[in-house]
C-alpha cells in the first residue's frame, strides 16, 4: 500500500543554518500528489507546499521542495532557518490525483531552531 | 472565510466511557476526515465521509464510530476509552473536486484517567 517515510524524528538547528527534512514515499499511482504540512503547537496543521509535477521546484514562505519521481522523494528545504520555523512538519501523499482523497502521512519531523 | 470548529478542545474521560467529539465546517466541503495524532506516529486516518450519511473506514477505525448527520458536521465517538490514553484528534475537510488539499481544525485533546 501507499506509505510515506520521514527519516528524522527530531531535527535541532542553529538559526541561520540550512534546513533539509527528508521525505520518501511508496505508491502505485503515477499521478500522486505530495504535500508538506506544518503544525505549530496549539494551532491547526496547514498546507505549506504541494506538488504532483516531476522535477519541478515548488516554493512557499521561504521553503521549497522538488518532487523526484525517479527516487520517490519530496524533501523540504530552506536556505536559512529562523526561530519561527520551529514546528512539527508532516510529509503526506494523496492516493488519488484527480480529486484529492485520503492522505497518508509520515510520522512527522519536529524541527527546533535555536539561537 | 471558512472555518473548521472542533468541540470540545479538551476532553477528559474515564476508562470505559463512551466519548463523542464534534466537528463543523462552513466551507461547504464534500469530504470530511477524522485523524488521530500520536507522537512519533504521524496522523492516522480513523474515518472519512465523502457526503452526508456516508462513512468510510480508515486505517484506525477499530474502537471508534462516526456519524455524518449533515454535510457540515462529522462526529466521532470513542466507544470505550482506554486507561491512560492520550491523543489529539484532528478533523479535516476538502472539496471532492479540484486539487485543494484538506484543511484542518485545531484538534481535540483527549486524556483518559
PDB file of C-alpha atoms in Angstrom:
ATOM      1  CA  UNK A   1       0.000   0.000   0.000  1.00  0.00           C
ATOM      2  CA  UNK A   2       0.896   3.671  -0.073  1.00  0.00           C
ATOM      3  CA  UNK A   3       3.326   4.886   2.577  1.00  0.00           C
ATOM      4  CA  UNK A   4       5.453   7.891   3.486  1.00  0.00           C
ATOM      5  CA  UNK A   5       8.762   7.811   5.362  1.00  0.00           C
ATOM      6  CA  UNK A   6      10.283  10.753   7.165  1.00  0.00           C
ATOM      7  CA  UNK A   7      13.676   9.654   8.368  1.00  0.00           C
ATOM      8  CA  UNK A   8      14.275  12.149  11.188  1.00  0.00           C
ATOM      9  CA  UNK A   9      12.012  12.365  14.206  1.00  0.00           C
ATOM     10  CA  UNK A  10      13.762  15.397  15.680  1.00  0.00           C
ATOM     11  CA  UNK A  11      15.970  17.956  13.992  1.00  0.00           C
ATOM     12  CA  UNK A  12      17.677  20.668  16.029  1.00  0.00           C
ATOM     13  CA  UNK A  13      19.317  23.502  14.122  1.00  0.00           C
ATOM     14  CA  UNK A  14      21.030  26.754  14.896  1.00  0.00           C
ATOM     15  CA  UNK A  15      19.322  29.819  13.448  1.00  0.00           C
ATOM     16  CA  UNK A  16      20.725  30.720  10.035  1.00  0.00           C
ATOM     17  CA  UNK A  17      21.723  27.217   9.033  1.00  0.00           C
ATOM     18  CA  UNK A  18      20.024  25.444   6.126  1.00  0.00           C
ATOM     19  CA  UNK A  19      17.070  23.165   6.685  1.00  0.00           C
ATOM     20  CA  UNK A  20      16.525  19.826   4.990  1.00  0.00           C
ATOM     21  CA  UNK A  21      13.779  17.473   6.090  1.00  0.00           C
ATOM     22  CA  UNK A  22      13.664  14.167   4.251  1.00  0.00           C
ATOM     23  CA  UNK A  23      10.594  12.528   2.749  1.00  0.00           C
ATOM     24  CA  UNK A  24      10.364   9.431   0.606  1.00  0.00           C
ATOM     25  CA  UNK A  25       7.242   7.608  -0.446  1.00  0.00           C
ATOM     26  CA  UNK A  26       5.820   4.485  -1.998  1.00  0.00           C
ATOM     27  CA  UNK A  27       2.743   4.442  -4.212  1.00  0.00           C
ATOM     28  CA  UNK A  28       1.283   2.567  -7.132  1.00  0.00           C
ATOM     29  CA  UNK A  29      -0.179   5.768  -8.573  1.00  0.00           C
ATOM     30  CA  UNK A  30       1.843   7.591 -11.204  1.00  0.00           C
ATOM     31  CA  UNK A  31      -0.062  10.841 -10.611  1.00  0.00           C
ATOM     32  CA  UNK A  32       0.098  11.011  -6.828  1.00  0.00           C
ATOM     33  CA  UNK A  33       0.228  14.345  -5.037  1.00  0.00           C
ATOM     34  CA  UNK A  34       2.837  15.057  -2.345  1.00  0.00           C
ATOM     35  CA  UNK A  35       2.356  17.624   0.409  1.00  0.00           C
ATOM     36  CA  UNK A  36       4.194  19.228   3.283  1.00  0.00           C
ATOM     37  CA  UNK A  37       2.051  20.331   6.214  1.00  0.00           C
ATOM     38  CA  UNK A  38       3.347  22.380   9.143  1.00  0.00           C
ATOM     39  CA  UNK A  39       1.831  22.104  12.605  1.00  0.00           C
ATOM     40  CA  UNK A  40       2.572  24.754  15.189  1.00  0.00           C
ATOM     41  CA  UNK A  41       1.696  23.984  18.802  1.00  0.00           C
ATOM     42  CA  UNK A  42      -1.950  24.719  19.642  1.00  0.00           C
ATOM     43  CA  UNK A  43      -2.824  25.570  16.035  1.00  0.00           C
ATOM     44  CA  UNK A  44      -4.276  23.693  13.063  1.00  0.00           C
ATOM     45  CA  UNK A  45      -1.893  21.916  10.698  1.00  0.00           C
ATOM     46  CA  UNK A  46      -1.726  23.887   7.462  1.00  0.00           C
ATOM     47  CA  UNK A  47      -0.500  23.252   3.984  1.00  0.00           C
ATOM     48  CA  UNK A  48       2.980  24.544   3.255  1.00  0.00           C
ATOM     49  CA  UNK A  49       3.756  23.012  -0.142  1.00  0.00           C
ATOM     50  CA  UNK A  50       2.273  20.593  -2.622  1.00  0.00           C
ATOM     51  CA  UNK A  51       3.321  19.062  -5.909  1.00  0.00           C
ATOM     52  CA  UNK A  52       2.403  16.459  -8.484  1.00  0.00           C
ATOM     53  CA  UNK A  53       4.825  17.538 -11.204  1.00  0.00           C
ATOM     54  CA  UNK A  54       8.056  15.641 -11.596  1.00  0.00           C
ATOM     55  CA  UNK A  55      11.280  17.645 -11.233  1.00  0.00           C
ATOM     56  CA  UNK A  56       9.510  20.967 -10.704  1.00  0.00           C
ATOM     57  CA  UNK A  57      10.528  23.084  -7.708  1.00  0.00           C
ATOM     58  CA  UNK A  58       7.667  24.454  -5.645  1.00  0.00           C
ATOM     59  CA  UNK A  59       8.168  27.277  -3.134  1.00  0.00           C
ATOM     60  CA  UNK A  60       6.229  28.961  -0.354  1.00  0.00           C
ATOM     61  CA  UNK A  61       7.233  31.147   2.592  1.00  0.00           C
ATOM     62  CA  UNK A  62      10.932  30.571   2.040  1.00  0.00           C
ATOM     63  CA  UNK A  63      10.608  26.779   1.906  1.00  0.00           C
ATOM     64  CA  UNK A  64      10.968  24.749  -1.260  1.00  0.00           C
ATOM     65  CA  UNK A  65      10.698  21.146  -2.387  1.00  0.00           C
ATOM     66  CA  UNK A  66      11.083  19.278  -5.653  1.00  0.00           C
ATOM     67  CA  UNK A  67       9.207  16.083  -6.416  1.00  0.00           C
ATOM     68  CA  UNK A  68      11.563  13.481  -7.870  1.00  0.00           C
ATOM     69  CA  UNK A  69       9.574  10.509  -9.058  1.00  0.00           C
ATOM     70  CA  UNK A  70      12.717   8.615 -10.047  1.00  0.00           C
ATOM     71  CA  UNK A  71      13.805   8.478  -6.396  1.00  0.00           C
ATOM     72  CA  UNK A  72      10.291   8.816  -4.866  1.00  0.00           C
ATOM     73  CA  UNK A  73      11.401  11.796  -2.833  1.00  0.00           C
ATOM     74  CA  UNK A  74       9.983  15.177  -1.812  1.00  0.00           C
ATOM     75  CA  UNK A  75      12.489  16.700   0.607  1.00  0.00           C
ATOM     76  CA  UNK A  76      11.708  20.032   2.276  1.00  0.00           C
ATOM     77  CA  UNK A  77      14.430  22.663   2.239  1.00  0.00           C
ATOM     78  CA  UNK A  78      15.079  26.200   3.353  1.00  0.00           C
ATOM     79  CA  UNK A  79      18.296  28.127   2.921  1.00  0.00           C
ATOM     80  CA  UNK A  80      18.336  29.730   6.371  1.00  0.00           C
ATOM     81  CA  UNK A  81      16.397  28.545   9.429  1.00  0.00           C
ATOM     82  CA  UNK A  82      14.521  31.061  11.566  1.00  0.00           C
ATOM     83  CA  UNK A  83      13.396  30.685  15.168  1.00  0.00           C
ATOM     84  CA  UNK A  84       9.789  30.888  13.977  1.00  0.00           C
ATOM     85  CA  UNK A  85      10.278  27.761  11.838  1.00  0.00           C
ATOM     86  CA  UNK A  86      10.189  25.602  14.978  1.00  0.00           C
ATOM     87  CA  UNK A  87       7.228  23.293  14.440  1.00  0.00           C
ATOM     88  CA  UNK A  88       6.165  19.772  13.531  1.00  0.00           C
ATOM     89  CA  UNK A  89       6.394  19.050   9.794  1.00  0.00           C
ATOM     90  CA  UNK A  90       4.477  16.294   8.062  1.00  0.00           C
ATOM     91  CA  UNK A  91       5.024  14.913   4.597  1.00  0.00           C
ATOM     92  CA  UNK A  92       1.881  13.407   3.079  1.00  0.00           C
ATOM     93  CA  UNK A  93       0.800  11.523  -0.024  1.00  0.00           C
ATOM     94  CA  UNK A  94      -2.605  11.571  -1.683  1.00  0.00           C
ATOM     95  CA  UNK A  95      -3.734   8.306  -3.151  1.00  0.00           C
ATOM     96  CA  UNK A  96      -5.764   9.976  -5.879  1.00  0.00           C
ATOM     97  CA  UNK A  97      -4.649  12.581  -8.339  1.00  0.00           C
ATOM     98  CA  UNK A  98      -7.794  13.910  -9.949  1.00  0.00           C
ATOM     99  CA  UNK A  99      -9.756  14.554  -6.772  1.00  0.00           C
ATOM    100  CA  UNK A 100      -7.796  14.510  -3.574  1.00  0.00           C
ATOM    101  CA  UNK A 101      -8.836  11.808  -1.182  1.00  0.00           C
ATOM    102  CA  UNK A 102      -7.288  10.265   1.862  1.00  0.00           C
ATOM    103  CA  UNK A 103      -3.840  11.447   2.845  1.00  0.00           C
ATOM    104  CA  UNK A 104      -1.123   9.076   4.000  1.00  0.00           C
ATOM    105  CA  UNK A 105       1.083  10.943   6.464  1.00  0.00           C
ATOM    106  CA  UNK A 106       4.634  10.322   7.526  1.00  0.00           C
ATOM    107  CA  UNK A 107       5.485  10.111  11.216  1.00  0.00           C
ATOM    108  CA  UNK A 108       6.427  13.774  11.302  1.00  0.00           C
ATOM    109  CA  UNK A 109       9.669  15.644  11.944  1.00  0.00           C
ATOM    110  CA  UNK A 110       9.919  18.003  14.893  1.00  0.00           C
ATOM    111  CA  UNK A 111      12.122  20.947  13.918  1.00  0.00           C
ATOM    112  CA  UNK A 112      13.618  23.004  16.727  1.00  0.00           C
ATOM    113  CA  UNK A 113      15.578  26.121  15.780  1.00  0.00           C
ATOM    114  CA  UNK A 114      17.824  27.567  18.490  1.00  0.00           C
ATOM    115  CA  UNK A 115      19.563  30.954  18.654  1.00  0.00           C
TER     116      UNK A 115
ATOM    117  CA  UNK B   1     -13.505  32.924   5.148  1.00  0.00           C
ATOM    118  CA  UNK B   2     -14.452  29.496   6.347  1.00  0.00           C
ATOM    119  CA  UNK B   3     -13.540  27.681   9.494  1.00  0.00           C
ATOM    120  CA  UNK B   4     -13.437  24.175  10.907  1.00  0.00           C
ATOM    121  CA  UNK B   5     -14.601  24.090  14.509  1.00  0.00           C
ATOM    122  CA  UNK B   6     -13.900  21.159  16.773  1.00  0.00           C
ATOM    123  CA  UNK B   7     -15.586  20.719  20.140  1.00  0.00           C
ATOM    124  CA  UNK B   8     -14.571  20.279  22.829  1.00  0.00           C
ATOM    125  CA  UNK B   9     -10.964  21.497  22.673  1.00  0.00           C
ATOM    126  CA  UNK B  10     -10.080  19.376  25.710  1.00  0.00           C
ATOM    127  CA  UNK B  11     -11.770  16.164  26.781  1.00  0.00           C
ATOM    128  CA  UNK B  12     -11.072  14.222  29.941  1.00  0.00           C
ATOM    129  CA  UNK B  13     -12.713  10.835  30.272  1.00  0.00           C
ATOM    130  CA  UNK B  14     -12.792   7.761  32.429  1.00  0.00           C
ATOM    131  CA  UNK B  15     -11.742   4.287  31.385  1.00  0.00           C
ATOM    132  CA  UNK B  16     -14.563   2.508  29.548  1.00  0.00           C
ATOM    133  CA  UNK B  17     -16.508   5.699  28.927  1.00  0.00           C
ATOM    134  CA  UNK B  18     -18.095   6.496  25.562  1.00  0.00           C
ATOM    135  CA  UNK B  19     -16.864   9.894  24.369  1.00  0.00           C
ATOM    136  CA  UNK B  20     -18.069  11.982  21.436  1.00  0.00           C
ATOM    137  CA  UNK B  21     -16.094  14.578  19.524  1.00  0.00           C
ATOM    138  CA  UNK B  22     -17.752  17.008  17.139  1.00  0.00           C
ATOM    139  CA  UNK B  23     -16.604  18.827  14.029  1.00  0.00           C
ATOM    140  CA  UNK B  24     -18.335  21.530  11.991  1.00  0.00           C
ATOM    141  CA  UNK B  25     -17.157  23.168   8.757  1.00  0.00           C
ATOM    142  CA  UNK B  26     -18.665  26.048   6.809  1.00  0.00           C
ATOM    143  CA  UNK B  27     -16.609  25.639   3.628  1.00  0.00           C
ATOM    144  CA  UNK B  28     -19.396  23.537   2.057  1.00  0.00           C
ATOM    145  CA  UNK B  29     -16.785  20.824   1.533  1.00  0.00           C
ATOM    146  CA  UNK B  30     -17.936  17.380   0.467  1.00  0.00           C
ATOM    147  CA  UNK B  31     -15.401  15.210   2.261  1.00  0.00           C
ATOM    148  CA  UNK B  32     -14.619  15.226   5.947  1.00  0.00           C
ATOM    149  CA  UNK B  33     -11.994  13.255   7.873  1.00  0.00           C
ATOM    150  CA  UNK B  34     -11.029  12.274  11.390  1.00  0.00           C
ATOM    151  CA  UNK B  35      -7.322  11.751  12.089  1.00  0.00           C
ATOM    152  CA  UNK B  36      -5.588  10.711  15.274  1.00  0.00           C
ATOM    153  CA  UNK B  37      -2.234  12.279  16.120  1.00  0.00           C
ATOM    154  CA  UNK B  38       0.216  10.381  18.323  1.00  0.00           C
ATOM    155  CA  UNK B  39       3.784  11.433  18.924  1.00  0.00           C
ATOM    156  CA  UNK B  40       6.152   9.627  16.566  1.00  0.00           C
ATOM    157  CA  UNK B  41       3.331   8.043  14.568  1.00  0.00           C
ATOM    158  CA  UNK B  42       2.112  10.871  12.433  1.00  0.00           C
ATOM    159  CA  UNK B  43      -1.536  11.374  11.592  1.00  0.00           C
ATOM    160  CA  UNK B  44      -3.564   8.212  11.116  1.00  0.00           C
ATOM    161  CA  UNK B  45      -6.945   8.187   9.433  1.00  0.00           C
ATOM    162  CA  UNK B  46      -9.802   6.881  11.563  1.00  0.00           C
ATOM    163  CA  UNK B  47     -12.872   7.558   9.423  1.00  0.00           C
ATOM    164  CA  UNK B  48     -13.811   9.706   6.472  1.00  0.00           C
ATOM    165  CA  UNK B  49     -17.024  10.612   4.715  1.00  0.00           C
ATOM    166  CA  UNK B  50     -17.489  11.769   1.130  1.00  0.00           C
ATOM    167  CA  UNK B  51     -21.038  13.023   1.574  1.00  0.00           C
ATOM    168  CA  UNK B  52     -23.900  13.232   4.055  1.00  0.00           C
ATOM    169  CA  UNK B  53     -24.690   9.835   5.620  1.00  0.00           C
ATOM    170  CA  UNK B  54     -21.629   8.228   4.025  1.00  0.00           C
ATOM    171  CA  UNK B  55     -18.941   6.575   6.175  1.00  0.00           C
ATOM    172  CA  UNK B  56     -15.634   5.019   5.125  1.00  0.00           C
ATOM    173  CA  UNK B  57     -13.247   3.259   7.478  1.00  0.00           C
ATOM    174  CA  UNK B  58      -9.667   4.408   7.662  1.00  0.00           C
ATOM    175  CA  UNK B  59      -6.635   2.576   8.958  1.00  0.00           C
ATOM    176  CA  UNK B  60      -7.521   3.010  12.629  1.00  0.00           C
ATOM    177  CA  UNK B  61     -11.302   2.588  12.793  1.00  0.00           C
ATOM    178  CA  UNK B  62     -11.445  -0.167  15.424  1.00  0.00           C
ATOM    179  CA  UNK B  63     -12.721   1.268  18.695  1.00  0.00           C
ATOM    180  CA  UNK B  64     -14.433   4.221  17.008  1.00  0.00           C
ATOM    181  CA  UNK B  65     -17.778   5.065  15.441  1.00  0.00           C
ATOM    182  CA  UNK B  66     -18.552   8.055  13.267  1.00  0.00           C
ATOM    183  CA  UNK B  67     -21.606   9.875  12.016  1.00  0.00           C
ATOM    184  CA  UNK B  68     -22.121  12.358   9.167  1.00  0.00           C
ATOM    185  CA  UNK B  69     -25.555  13.741  10.023  1.00  0.00           C
ATOM    186  CA  UNK B  70     -25.331  16.571   7.551  1.00  0.00           C
ATOM    187  CA  UNK B  71     -22.834  17.939   5.069  1.00  0.00           C
ATOM    188  CA  UNK B  72     -21.381  20.439   7.516  1.00  0.00           C
ATOM    189  CA  UNK B  73     -20.880  18.147  10.506  1.00  0.00           C
ATOM    190  CA  UNK B  74     -18.958  14.981  11.258  1.00  0.00           C
ATOM    191  CA  UNK B  75     -18.796  13.442  14.716  1.00  0.00           C
ATOM    192  CA  UNK B  76     -16.502  10.775  16.123  1.00  0.00           C
ATOM    193  CA  UNK B  77     -17.260   8.501  19.069  1.00  0.00           C
ATOM    194  CA  UNK B  78     -14.657   6.684  21.107  1.00  0.00           C
ATOM    195  CA  UNK B  79     -16.695   3.610  22.008  1.00  0.00           C
ATOM    196  CA  UNK B  80     -14.702   2.677  25.134  1.00  0.00           C
ATOM    197  CA  UNK B  81     -11.925   4.954  26.312  1.00  0.00           C
ATOM    198  CA  UNK B  82      -8.687   3.200  27.205  1.00  0.00           C
ATOM    199  CA  UNK B  83      -6.951   3.923  30.506  1.00  0.00           C
ATOM    200  CA  UNK B  84      -4.019   6.379  30.242  1.00  0.00           C
ATOM    201  CA  UNK B  85      -4.855   7.084  26.616  1.00  0.00           C
ATOM    202  CA  UNK B  86      -3.660  10.481  25.408  1.00  0.00           C
ATOM    203  CA  UNK B  87      -4.023  11.709  21.857  1.00  0.00           C
ATOM    204  CA  UNK B  88      -5.058  14.621  19.683  1.00  0.00           C
ATOM    205  CA  UNK B  89      -7.931  14.107  17.267  1.00  0.00           C
ATOM    206  CA  UNK B  90      -7.914  16.288  14.169  1.00  0.00           C
ATOM    207  CA  UNK B  91     -10.866  16.894  11.896  1.00  0.00           C
ATOM    208  CA  UNK B  92     -10.302  17.954   8.289  1.00  0.00           C
ATOM    209  CA  UNK B  93     -12.365  18.685   5.205  1.00  0.00           C
ATOM    210  CA  UNK B  94     -11.824  19.067   1.474  1.00  0.00           C
ATOM    211  CA  UNK B  95     -13.917  19.544  -1.655  1.00  0.00           C
ATOM    212  CA  UNK B  96     -14.463  16.440  -3.741  1.00  0.00           C
ATOM    213  CA  UNK B  97     -13.358  18.076  -6.957  1.00  0.00           C
ATOM    214  CA  UNK B  98     -10.325  20.086  -7.862  1.00  0.00           C
ATOM    215  CA  UNK B  99      -6.929  19.955  -6.304  1.00  0.00           C
ATOM    216  CA  UNK B 100      -7.477  21.505  -2.908  1.00  0.00           C
ATOM    217  CA  UNK B 101      -5.691  19.753  -0.083  1.00  0.00           C
ATOM    218  CA  UNK B 102      -7.598  19.107   3.149  1.00  0.00           C
ATOM    219  CA  UNK B 103      -7.933  21.896   5.713  1.00  0.00           C
ATOM    220  CA  UNK B 104      -7.673  21.026   9.400  1.00  0.00           C
ATOM    221  CA  UNK B 105      -9.327  22.076  12.624  1.00  0.00           C
ATOM    222  CA  UNK B 106      -7.362  22.846  15.775  1.00  0.00           C
ATOM    223  CA  UNK B 107      -7.940  19.478  17.349  1.00  0.00           C
ATOM    224  CA  UNK B 108      -9.487  17.894  20.430  1.00  0.00           C
ATOM    225  CA  UNK B 109      -7.029  16.782  23.088  1.00  0.00           C
ATOM    226  CA  UNK B 110      -8.141  13.622  24.857  1.00  0.00           C
ATOM    227  CA  UNK B 111      -6.873  12.375  28.204  1.00  0.00           C
ATOM    228  CA  UNK B 112      -8.251   9.253  29.851  1.00  0.00           C
ATOM    229  CA  UNK B 113      -7.800   8.837  33.590  1.00  0.00           C
TER     230      UNK B 113
END
